[in-house]
mmCIF file of C-alpha atoms and ligand atoms in Angstrom:
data_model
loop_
_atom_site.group_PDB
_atom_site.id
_atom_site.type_symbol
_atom_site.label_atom_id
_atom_site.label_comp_id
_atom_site.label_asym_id
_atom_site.label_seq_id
_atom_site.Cartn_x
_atom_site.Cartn_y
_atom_site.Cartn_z
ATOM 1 C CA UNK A 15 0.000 0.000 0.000
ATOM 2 C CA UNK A 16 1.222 3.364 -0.939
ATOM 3 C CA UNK A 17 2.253 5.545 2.228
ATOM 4 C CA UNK A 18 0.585 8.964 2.050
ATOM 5 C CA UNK A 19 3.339 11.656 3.069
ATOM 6 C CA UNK A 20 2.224 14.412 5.120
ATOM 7 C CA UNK A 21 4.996 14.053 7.736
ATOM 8 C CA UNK A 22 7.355 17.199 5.673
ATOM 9 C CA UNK A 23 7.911 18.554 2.113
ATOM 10 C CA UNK A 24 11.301 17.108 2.732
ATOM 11 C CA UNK A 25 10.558 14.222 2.233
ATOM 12 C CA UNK A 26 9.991 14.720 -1.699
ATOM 13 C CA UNK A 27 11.859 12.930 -4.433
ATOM 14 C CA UNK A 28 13.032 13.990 -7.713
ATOM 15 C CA UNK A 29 10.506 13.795 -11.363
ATOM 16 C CA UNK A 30 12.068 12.119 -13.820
ATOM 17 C CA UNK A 31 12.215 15.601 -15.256
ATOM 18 C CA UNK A 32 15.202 16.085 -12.377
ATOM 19 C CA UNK A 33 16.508 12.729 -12.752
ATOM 20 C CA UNK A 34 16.647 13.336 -16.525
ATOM 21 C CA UNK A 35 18.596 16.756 -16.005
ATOM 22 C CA UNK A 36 20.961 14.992 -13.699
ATOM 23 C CA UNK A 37 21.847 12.043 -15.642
ATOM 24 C CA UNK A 38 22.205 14.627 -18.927
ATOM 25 C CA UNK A 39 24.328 17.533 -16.811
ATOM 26 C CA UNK A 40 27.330 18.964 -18.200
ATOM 27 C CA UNK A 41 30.066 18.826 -15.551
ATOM 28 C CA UNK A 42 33.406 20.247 -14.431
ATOM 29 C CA UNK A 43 35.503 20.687 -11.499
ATOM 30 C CA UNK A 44 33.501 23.261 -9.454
ATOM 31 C CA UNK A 45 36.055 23.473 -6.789
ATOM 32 C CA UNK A 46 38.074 25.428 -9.333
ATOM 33 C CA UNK A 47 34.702 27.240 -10.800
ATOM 34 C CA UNK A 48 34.589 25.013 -13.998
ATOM 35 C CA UNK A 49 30.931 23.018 -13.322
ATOM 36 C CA UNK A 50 28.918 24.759 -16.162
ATOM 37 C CA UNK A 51 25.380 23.463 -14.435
ATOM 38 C CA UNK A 52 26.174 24.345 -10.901
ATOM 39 C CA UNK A 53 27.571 27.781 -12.103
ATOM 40 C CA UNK A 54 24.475 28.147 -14.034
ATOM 41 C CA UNK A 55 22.401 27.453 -11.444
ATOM 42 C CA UNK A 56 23.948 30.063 -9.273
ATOM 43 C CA UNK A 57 23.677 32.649 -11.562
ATOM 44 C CA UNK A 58 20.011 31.700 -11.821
ATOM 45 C CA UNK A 59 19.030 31.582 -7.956
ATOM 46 C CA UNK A 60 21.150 35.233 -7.444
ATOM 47 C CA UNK A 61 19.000 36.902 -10.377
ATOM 48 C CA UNK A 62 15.506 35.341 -9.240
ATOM 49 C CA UNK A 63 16.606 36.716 -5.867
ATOM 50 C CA UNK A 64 18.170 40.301 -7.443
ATOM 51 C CA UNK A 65 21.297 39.723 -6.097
ATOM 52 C CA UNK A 66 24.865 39.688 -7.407
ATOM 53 C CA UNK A 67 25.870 36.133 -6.818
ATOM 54 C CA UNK A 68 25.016 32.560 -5.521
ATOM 55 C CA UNK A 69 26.475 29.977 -3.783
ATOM 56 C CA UNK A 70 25.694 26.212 -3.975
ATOM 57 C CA UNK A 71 25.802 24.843 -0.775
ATOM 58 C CA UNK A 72 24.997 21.087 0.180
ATOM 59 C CA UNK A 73 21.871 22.055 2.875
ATOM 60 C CA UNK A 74 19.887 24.664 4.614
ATOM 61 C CA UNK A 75 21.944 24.791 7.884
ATOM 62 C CA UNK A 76 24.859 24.781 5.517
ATOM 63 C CA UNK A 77 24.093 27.924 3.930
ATOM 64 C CA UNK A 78 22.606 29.596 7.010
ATOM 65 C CA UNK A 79 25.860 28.394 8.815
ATOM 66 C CA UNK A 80 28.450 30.198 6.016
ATOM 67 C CA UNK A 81 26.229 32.980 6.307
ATOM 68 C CA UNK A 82 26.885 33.912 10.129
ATOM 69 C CA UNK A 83 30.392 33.132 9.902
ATOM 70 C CA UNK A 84 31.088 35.328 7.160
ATOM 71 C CA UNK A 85 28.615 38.112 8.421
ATOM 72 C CA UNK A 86 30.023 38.066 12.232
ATOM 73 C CA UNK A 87 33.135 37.464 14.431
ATOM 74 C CA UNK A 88 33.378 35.141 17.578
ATOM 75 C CA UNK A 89 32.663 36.777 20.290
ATOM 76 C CA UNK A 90 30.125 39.217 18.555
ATOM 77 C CA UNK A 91 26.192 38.567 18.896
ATOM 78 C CA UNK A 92 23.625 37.290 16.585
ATOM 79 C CA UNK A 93 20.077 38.198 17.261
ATOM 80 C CA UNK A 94 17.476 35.861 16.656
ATOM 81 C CA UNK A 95 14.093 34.461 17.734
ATOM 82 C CA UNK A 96 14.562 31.842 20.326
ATOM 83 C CA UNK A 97 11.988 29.395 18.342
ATOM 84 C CA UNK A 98 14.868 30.201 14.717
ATOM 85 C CA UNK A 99 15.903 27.062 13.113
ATOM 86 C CA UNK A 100 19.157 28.329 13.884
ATOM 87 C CA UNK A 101 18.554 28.176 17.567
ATOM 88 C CA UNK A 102 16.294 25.120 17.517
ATOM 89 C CA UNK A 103 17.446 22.832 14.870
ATOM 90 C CA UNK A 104 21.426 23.549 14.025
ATOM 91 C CA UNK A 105 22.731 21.537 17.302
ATOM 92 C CA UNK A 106 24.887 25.082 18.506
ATOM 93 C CA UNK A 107 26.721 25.139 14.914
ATOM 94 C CA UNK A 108 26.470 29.016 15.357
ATOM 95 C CA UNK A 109 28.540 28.911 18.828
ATOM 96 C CA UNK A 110 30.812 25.685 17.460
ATOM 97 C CA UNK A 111 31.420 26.974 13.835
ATOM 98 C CA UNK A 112 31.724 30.624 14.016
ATOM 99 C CA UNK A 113 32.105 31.501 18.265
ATOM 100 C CA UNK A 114 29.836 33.893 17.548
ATOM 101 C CA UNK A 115 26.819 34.633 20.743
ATOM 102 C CA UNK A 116 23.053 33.979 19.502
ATOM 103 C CA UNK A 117 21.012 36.931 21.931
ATOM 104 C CA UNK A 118 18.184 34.618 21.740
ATOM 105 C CA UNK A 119 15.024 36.840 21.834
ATOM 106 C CA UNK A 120 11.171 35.259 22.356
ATOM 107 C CA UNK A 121 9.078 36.785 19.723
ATOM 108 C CA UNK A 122 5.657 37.890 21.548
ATOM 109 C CA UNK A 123 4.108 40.398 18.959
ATOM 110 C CA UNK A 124 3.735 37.911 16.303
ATOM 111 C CA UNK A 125 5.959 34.836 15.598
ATOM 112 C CA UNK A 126 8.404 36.938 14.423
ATOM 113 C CA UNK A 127 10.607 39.095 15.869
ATOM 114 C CA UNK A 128 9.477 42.768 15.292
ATOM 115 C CA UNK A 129 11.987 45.852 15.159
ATOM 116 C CA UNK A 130 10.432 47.082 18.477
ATOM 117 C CA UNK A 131 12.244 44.066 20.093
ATOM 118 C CA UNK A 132 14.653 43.382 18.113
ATOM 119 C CA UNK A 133 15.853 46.844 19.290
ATOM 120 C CA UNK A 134 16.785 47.045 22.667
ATOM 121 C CA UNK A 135 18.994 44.197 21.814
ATOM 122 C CA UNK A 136 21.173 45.718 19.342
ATOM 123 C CA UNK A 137 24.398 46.684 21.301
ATOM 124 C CA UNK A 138 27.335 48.985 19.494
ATOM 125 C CA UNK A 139 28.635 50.796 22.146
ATOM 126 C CA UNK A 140 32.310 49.943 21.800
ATOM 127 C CA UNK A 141 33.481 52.513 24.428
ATOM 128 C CA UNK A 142 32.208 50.085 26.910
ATOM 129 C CA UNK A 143 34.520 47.379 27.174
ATOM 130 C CA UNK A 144 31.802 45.292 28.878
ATOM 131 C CA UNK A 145 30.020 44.751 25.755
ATOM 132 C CA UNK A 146 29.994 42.556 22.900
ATOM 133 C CA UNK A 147 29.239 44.146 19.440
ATOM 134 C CA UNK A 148 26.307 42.814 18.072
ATOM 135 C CA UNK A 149 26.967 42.026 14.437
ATOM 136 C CA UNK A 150 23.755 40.455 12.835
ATOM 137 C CA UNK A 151 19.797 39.777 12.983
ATOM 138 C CA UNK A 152 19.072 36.582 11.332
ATOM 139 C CA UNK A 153 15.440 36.244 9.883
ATOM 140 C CA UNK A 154 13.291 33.545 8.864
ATOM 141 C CA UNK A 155 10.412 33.422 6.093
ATOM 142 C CA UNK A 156 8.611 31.278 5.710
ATOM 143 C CA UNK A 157 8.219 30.826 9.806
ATOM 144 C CA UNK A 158 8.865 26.762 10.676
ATOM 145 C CA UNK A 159 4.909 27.325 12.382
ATOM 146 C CA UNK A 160 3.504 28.080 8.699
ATOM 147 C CA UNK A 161 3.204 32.056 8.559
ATOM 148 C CA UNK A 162 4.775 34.346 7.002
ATOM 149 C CA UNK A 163 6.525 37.632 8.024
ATOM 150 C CA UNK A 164 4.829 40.533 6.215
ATOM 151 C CA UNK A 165 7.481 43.034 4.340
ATOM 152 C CA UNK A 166 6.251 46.015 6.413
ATOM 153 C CA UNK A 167 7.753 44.086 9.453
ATOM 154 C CA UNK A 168 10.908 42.815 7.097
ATOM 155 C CA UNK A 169 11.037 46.427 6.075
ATOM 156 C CA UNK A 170 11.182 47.914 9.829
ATOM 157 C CA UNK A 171 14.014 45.688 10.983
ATOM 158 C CA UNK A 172 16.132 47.037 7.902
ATOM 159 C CA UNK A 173 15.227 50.345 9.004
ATOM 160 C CA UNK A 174 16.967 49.732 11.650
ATOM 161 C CA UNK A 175 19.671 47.580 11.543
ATOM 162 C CA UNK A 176 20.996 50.263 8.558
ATOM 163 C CA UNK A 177 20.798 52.769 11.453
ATOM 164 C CA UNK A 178 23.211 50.960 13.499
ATOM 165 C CA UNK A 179 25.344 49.301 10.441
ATOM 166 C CA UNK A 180 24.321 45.792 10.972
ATOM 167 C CA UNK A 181 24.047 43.008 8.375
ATOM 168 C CA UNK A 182 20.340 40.862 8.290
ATOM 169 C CA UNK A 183 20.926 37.405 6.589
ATOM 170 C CA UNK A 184 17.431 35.577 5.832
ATOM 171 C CA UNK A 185 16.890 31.909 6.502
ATOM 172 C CA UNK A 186 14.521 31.566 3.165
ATOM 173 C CA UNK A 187 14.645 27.788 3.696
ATOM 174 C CA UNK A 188 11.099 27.926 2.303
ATOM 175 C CA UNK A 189 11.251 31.735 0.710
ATOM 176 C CA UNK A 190 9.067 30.536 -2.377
ATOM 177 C CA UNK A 191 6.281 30.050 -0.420
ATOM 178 C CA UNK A 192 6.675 32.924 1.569
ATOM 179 C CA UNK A 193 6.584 34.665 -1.723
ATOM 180 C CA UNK A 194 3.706 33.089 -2.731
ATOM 181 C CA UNK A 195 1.823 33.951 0.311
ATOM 182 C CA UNK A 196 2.663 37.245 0.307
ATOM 183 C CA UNK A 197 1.712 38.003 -3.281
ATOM 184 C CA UNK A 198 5.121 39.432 -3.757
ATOM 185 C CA UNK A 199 8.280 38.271 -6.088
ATOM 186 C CA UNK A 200 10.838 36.376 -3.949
ATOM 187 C CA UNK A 201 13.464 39.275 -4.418
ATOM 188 C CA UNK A 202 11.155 41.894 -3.198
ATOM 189 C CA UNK A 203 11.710 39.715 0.178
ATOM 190 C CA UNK A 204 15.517 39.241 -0.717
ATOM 191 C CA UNK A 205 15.813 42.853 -1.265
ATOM 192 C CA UNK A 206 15.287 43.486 2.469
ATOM 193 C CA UNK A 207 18.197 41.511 3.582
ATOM 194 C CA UNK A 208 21.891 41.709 2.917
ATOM 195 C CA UNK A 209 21.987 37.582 2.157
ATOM 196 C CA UNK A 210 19.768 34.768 2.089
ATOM 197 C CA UNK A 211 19.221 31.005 1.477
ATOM 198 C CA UNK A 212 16.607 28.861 0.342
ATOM 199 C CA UNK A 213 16.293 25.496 -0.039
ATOM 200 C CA UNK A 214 15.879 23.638 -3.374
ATOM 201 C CA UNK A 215 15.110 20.139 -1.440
ATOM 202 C CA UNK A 216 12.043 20.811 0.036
ATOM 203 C CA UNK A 217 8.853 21.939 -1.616
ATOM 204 C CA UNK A 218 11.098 22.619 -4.766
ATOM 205 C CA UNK A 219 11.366 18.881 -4.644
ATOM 206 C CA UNK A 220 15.214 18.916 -5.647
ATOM 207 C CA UNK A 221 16.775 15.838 -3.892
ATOM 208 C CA UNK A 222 20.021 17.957 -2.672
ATOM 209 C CA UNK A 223 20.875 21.730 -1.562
ATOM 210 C CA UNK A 224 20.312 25.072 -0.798
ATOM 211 C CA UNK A 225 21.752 28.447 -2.672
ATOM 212 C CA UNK A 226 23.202 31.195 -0.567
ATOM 213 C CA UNK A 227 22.858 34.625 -2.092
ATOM 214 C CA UNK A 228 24.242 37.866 -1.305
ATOM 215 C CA UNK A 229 26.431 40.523 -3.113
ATOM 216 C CA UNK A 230 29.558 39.579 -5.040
ATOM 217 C CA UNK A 231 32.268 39.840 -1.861
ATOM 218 C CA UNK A 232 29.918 38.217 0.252
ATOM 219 C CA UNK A 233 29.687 35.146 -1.939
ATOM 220 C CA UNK A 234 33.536 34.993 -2.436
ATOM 221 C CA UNK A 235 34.247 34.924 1.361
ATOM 222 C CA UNK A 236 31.144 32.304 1.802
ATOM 223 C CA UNK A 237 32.994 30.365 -1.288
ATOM 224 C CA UNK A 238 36.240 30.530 0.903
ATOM 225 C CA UNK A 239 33.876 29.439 4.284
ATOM 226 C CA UNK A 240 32.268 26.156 2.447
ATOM 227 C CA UNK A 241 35.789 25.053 1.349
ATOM 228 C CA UNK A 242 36.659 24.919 5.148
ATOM 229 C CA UNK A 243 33.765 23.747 6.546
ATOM 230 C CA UNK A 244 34.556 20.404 3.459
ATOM 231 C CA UNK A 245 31.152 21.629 1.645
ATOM 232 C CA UNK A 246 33.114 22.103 -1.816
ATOM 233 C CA UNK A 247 32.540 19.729 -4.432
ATOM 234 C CA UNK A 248 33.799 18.653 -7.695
ATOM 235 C CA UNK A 249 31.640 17.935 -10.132
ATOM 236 C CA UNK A 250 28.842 18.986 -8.439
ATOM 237 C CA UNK A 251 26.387 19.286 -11.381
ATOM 238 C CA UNK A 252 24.588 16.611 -11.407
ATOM 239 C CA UNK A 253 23.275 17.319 -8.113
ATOM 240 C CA UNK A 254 22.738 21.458 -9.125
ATOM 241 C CA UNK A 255 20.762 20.246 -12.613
ATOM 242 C CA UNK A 256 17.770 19.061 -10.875
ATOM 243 C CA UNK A 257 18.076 22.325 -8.569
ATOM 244 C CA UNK A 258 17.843 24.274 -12.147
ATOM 245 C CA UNK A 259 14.503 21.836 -13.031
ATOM 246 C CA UNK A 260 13.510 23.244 -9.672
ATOM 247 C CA UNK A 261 13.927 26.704 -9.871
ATOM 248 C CA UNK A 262 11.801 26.469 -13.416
ATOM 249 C CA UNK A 263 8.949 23.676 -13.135
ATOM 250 C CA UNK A 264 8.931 23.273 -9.292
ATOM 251 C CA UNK A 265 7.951 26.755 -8.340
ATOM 252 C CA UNK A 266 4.591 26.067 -10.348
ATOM 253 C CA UNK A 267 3.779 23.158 -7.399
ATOM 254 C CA UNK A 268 3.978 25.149 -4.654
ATOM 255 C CA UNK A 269 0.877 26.946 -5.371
ATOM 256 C CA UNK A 270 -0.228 23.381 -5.865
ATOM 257 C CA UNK A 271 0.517 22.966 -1.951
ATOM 258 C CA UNK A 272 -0.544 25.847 -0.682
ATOM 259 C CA UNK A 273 -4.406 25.327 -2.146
ATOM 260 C CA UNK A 274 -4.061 21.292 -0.885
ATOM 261 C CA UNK A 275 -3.271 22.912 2.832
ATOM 262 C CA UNK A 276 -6.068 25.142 2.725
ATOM 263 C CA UNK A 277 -8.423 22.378 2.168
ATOM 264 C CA UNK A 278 -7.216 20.256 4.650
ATOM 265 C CA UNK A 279 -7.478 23.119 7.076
ATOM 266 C CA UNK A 280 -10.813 23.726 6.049
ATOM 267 C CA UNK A 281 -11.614 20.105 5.918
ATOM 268 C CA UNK A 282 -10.023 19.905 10.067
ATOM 269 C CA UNK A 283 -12.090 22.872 11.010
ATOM 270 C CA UNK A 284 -15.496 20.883 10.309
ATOM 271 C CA UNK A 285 -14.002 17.998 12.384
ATOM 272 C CA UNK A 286 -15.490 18.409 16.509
ATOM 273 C CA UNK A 287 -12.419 18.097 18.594
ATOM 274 C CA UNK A 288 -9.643 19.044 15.977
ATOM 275 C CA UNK A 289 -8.982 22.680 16.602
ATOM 276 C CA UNK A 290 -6.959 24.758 14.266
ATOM 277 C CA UNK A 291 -6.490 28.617 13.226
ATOM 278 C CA UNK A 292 -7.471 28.949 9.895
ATOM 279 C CA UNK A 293 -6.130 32.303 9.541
ATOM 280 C CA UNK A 294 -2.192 30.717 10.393
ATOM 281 C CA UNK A 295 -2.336 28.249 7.537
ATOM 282 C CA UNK A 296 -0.251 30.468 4.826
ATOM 283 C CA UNK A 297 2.120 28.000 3.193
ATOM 284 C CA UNK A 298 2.259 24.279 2.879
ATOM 285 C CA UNK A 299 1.760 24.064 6.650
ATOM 286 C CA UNK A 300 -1.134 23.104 8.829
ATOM 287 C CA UNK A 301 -0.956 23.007 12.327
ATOM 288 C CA UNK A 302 -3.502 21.567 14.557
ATOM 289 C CA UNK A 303 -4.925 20.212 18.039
ATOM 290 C CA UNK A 304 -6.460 17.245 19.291
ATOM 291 C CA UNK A 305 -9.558 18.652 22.371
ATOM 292 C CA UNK A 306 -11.639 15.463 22.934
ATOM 293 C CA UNK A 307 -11.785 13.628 25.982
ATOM 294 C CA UNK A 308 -10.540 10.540 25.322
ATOM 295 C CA UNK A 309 -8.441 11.437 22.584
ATOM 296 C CA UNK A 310 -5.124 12.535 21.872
ATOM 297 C CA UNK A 311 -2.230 14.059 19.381
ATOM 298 C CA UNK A 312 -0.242 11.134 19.850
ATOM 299 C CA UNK A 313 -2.712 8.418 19.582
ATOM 300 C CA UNK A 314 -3.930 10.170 16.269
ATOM 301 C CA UNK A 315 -0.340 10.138 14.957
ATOM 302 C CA UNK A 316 -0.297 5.990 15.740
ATOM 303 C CA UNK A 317 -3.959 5.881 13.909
ATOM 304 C CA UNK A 318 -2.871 7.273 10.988
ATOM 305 C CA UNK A 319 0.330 5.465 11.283
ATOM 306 C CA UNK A 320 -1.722 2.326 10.954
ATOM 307 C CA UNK A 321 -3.513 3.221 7.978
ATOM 308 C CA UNK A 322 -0.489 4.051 5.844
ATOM 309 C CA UNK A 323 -0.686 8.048 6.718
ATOM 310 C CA UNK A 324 2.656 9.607 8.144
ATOM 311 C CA UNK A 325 2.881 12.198 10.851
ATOM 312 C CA UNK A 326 5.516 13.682 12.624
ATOM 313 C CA UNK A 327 4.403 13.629 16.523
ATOM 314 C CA UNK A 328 3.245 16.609 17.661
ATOM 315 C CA UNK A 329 5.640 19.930 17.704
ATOM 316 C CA UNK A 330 5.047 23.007 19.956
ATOM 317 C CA UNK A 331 2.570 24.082 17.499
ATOM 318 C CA UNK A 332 0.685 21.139 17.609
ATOM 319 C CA UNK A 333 0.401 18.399 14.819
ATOM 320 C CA UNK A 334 1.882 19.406 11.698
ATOM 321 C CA UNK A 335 0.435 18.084 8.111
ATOM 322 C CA UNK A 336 2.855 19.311 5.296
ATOM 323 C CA UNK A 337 1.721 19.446 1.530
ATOM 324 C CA UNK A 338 4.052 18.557 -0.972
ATOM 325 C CA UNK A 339 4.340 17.075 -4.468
ATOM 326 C CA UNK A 340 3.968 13.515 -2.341
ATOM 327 C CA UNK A 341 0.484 14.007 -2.042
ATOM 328 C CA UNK A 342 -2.507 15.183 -4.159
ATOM 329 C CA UNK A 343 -6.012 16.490 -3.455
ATOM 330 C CA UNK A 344 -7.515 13.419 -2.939
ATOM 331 C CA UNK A 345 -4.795 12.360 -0.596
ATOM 332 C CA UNK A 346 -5.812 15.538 1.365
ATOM 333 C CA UNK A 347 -9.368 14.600 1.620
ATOM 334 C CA UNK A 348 -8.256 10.532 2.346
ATOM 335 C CA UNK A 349 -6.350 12.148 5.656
ATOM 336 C CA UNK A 350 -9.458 14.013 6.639
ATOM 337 C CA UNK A 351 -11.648 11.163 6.566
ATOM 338 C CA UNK A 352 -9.184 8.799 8.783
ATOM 339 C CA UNK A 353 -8.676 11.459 11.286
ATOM 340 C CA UNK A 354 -12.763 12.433 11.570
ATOM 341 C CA UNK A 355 -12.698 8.342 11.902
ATOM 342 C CA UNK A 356 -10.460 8.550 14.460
ATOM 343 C CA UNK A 357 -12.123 11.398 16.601
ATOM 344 C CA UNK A 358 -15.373 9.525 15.595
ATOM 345 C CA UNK A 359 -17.788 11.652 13.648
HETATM 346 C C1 PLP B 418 14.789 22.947 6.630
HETATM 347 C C2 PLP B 418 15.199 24.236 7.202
HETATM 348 C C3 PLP B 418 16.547 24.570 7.325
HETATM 349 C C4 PLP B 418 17.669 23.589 7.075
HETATM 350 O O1 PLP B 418 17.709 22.980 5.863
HETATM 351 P P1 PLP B 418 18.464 21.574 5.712
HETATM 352 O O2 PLP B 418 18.579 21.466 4.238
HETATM 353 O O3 PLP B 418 17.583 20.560 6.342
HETATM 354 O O4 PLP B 418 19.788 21.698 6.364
HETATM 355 C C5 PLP B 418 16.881 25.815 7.811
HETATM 356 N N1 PLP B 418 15.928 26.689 8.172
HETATM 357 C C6 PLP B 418 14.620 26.416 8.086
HETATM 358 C C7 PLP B 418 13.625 27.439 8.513
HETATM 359 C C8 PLP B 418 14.216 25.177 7.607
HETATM 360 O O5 PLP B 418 12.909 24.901 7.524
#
């Protein structure tokens, strides 16, 4: 029986568009800049983003990871949401790779940080020998809970992080869908930030990578960072070509996903006991919570489980269902019936 995949968009694997482009990819020695396809590819992600260069980088942390080092010095502070992928999900690469301190802030307005917070955190006093310099605000969009960060809000903490000459790298893993939600072209968003990265493995469906983008010096001392931290390769083409199939025929899907989420969402919210925000479900996301007596997140994961239906167990948010090229409408509307079977209605 075929597994229906809602546990993340992850968890996609290449069309035979992708597998096509990989067997077919022209190939050099990209540790010396001679791989035609991965150069190509950069050159594609930095103009859909409207910046000067790209880097090919094997993953999401990888790219976020060259980013900070190259941005900040140990010892100097990084300030970011305590709930950031970079905080949560990078095992203390920040502190082990770069030195550098993450002033971890809880995001109350909204689940992003806002300026107003982000503020009273920003420290450049150097006549103080007390105090660390803080170097760089790392951002996230789309948010890991689903939503999105609105450009007025992007917009406010360039405001002022240009007042006080600091550098804001965005962790796009999923920027394509924030873009999408937003109604906005993905370097609108980019155009707020100094760098940022996105991942072509996810809801792009590429099987490896994520491109780091920034202006031209930027990219040369990130080039410089990924050879040290062993993330050069050689002929790394065949794994950018189905990142190029990506960044052309993928991007069409993700509106695909977003539509499938709202459905399920609106398929939950008729469902007594499954409790959800409707308004939160932006993206490919939907978050949700099991209120019945009786009844619980867990046991609905192992449910599903049995009937071929995969689910991650249940985050801070509650129980995540990700859309993705794995699944199609009617796999959407197959989940909804097993779990209104298993809260029995
Ligand atoms: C997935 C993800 C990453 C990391 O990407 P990997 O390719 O898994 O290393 C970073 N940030 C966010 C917000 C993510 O969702």
């Amino acid at each position: 029986m075929r597994k229906l995949e809602f546990r993340s968009d992850t968890m996609t694997r290449p069309t035979p568009a992708m597998r096509d482009a990989m067997r077919d990819a022209e190939v050099g020695d990209d540790m010396c800049g001679e791989d035609p396809t991965v150069n190509r590819l950069e050159a594609m992600a930095a103009d859909l983003l409207g910046k000067e260069a790209g880097l090919f980088v094997p993953s999401g942390v990888f790219g976020n990871q060259c980013a900070i080092a190259v941005h900040a010095r140990p010892g100097e502070e990084v300030v970011v949401s305590e709930t950031a992928h970079v905080v949560e999900h990078e095992q203390g690469a920040s502190a082990a790779l770069s030195g550098v301190q993450l002033r971890t802030v809880e995001p109350r307005a909204a689940s992003y940080l806002t300026a107003a917070e982000i503020a009273p955190r920003i420290r450049v006093d150097l006549e103080d020998v007390h105090i660390p310099r803080t170097a760089l605000v790392v951002l996230e969009n789309a948010l890991a809970d689903g939503t999105v960060m609105p450009l007025d809000a992007m917009r406010e903490v360039r405001e002022l992080t240009n007042r006080h000459g600091i550098k804001v790298h965005l962790d796009g893993a999923r920027l394509f869908n924030a873009a999408l939600a937003l109604g906005v072209e993905a370097k609108e968003i980019a155009a707020l930030v100094d760098s940022v990265s996105f991942c072509l493995s996810k809801g792009l469906g590429a099987p490896v990578g994520s491109v780091l983008c920034g202006a031209r010096e930027f990219v040369r001392l990130a080039r410089r960072r990924r050879k040290v931290m062993g993330g050069a390769m050689r002929q790394a083409g065949v794994l950018a070509a189905p990142g190029i199939v990506a960044l052309t025929e993928g991007m069409a899907r993700l509106r695909v996903d977003h539509e499938n989420a709202r459905l399920l969402a609106g398929l939950f919210s008729s469902i007594p006991g499954i409790t959800l925000d409707l308004a939160s479900v932006r993206t490919n996301m939907v978050y949700c919570r099991v209120r019945k007596d009786g009844r619980s997140e867990q046991g609905l994961v192992d449910f599903l489980a049995a009937r071929g239906i995969l689910v991650y167990p249940a985050l801070q948010w509650g129980l995540r269902f990700v859309t993705s090229c794995e699944v199609d409408e009617d796999d959407v509307r197959a989940l909804a019936a097993a779990v209104a079977d298993y809260m029995e209605v």
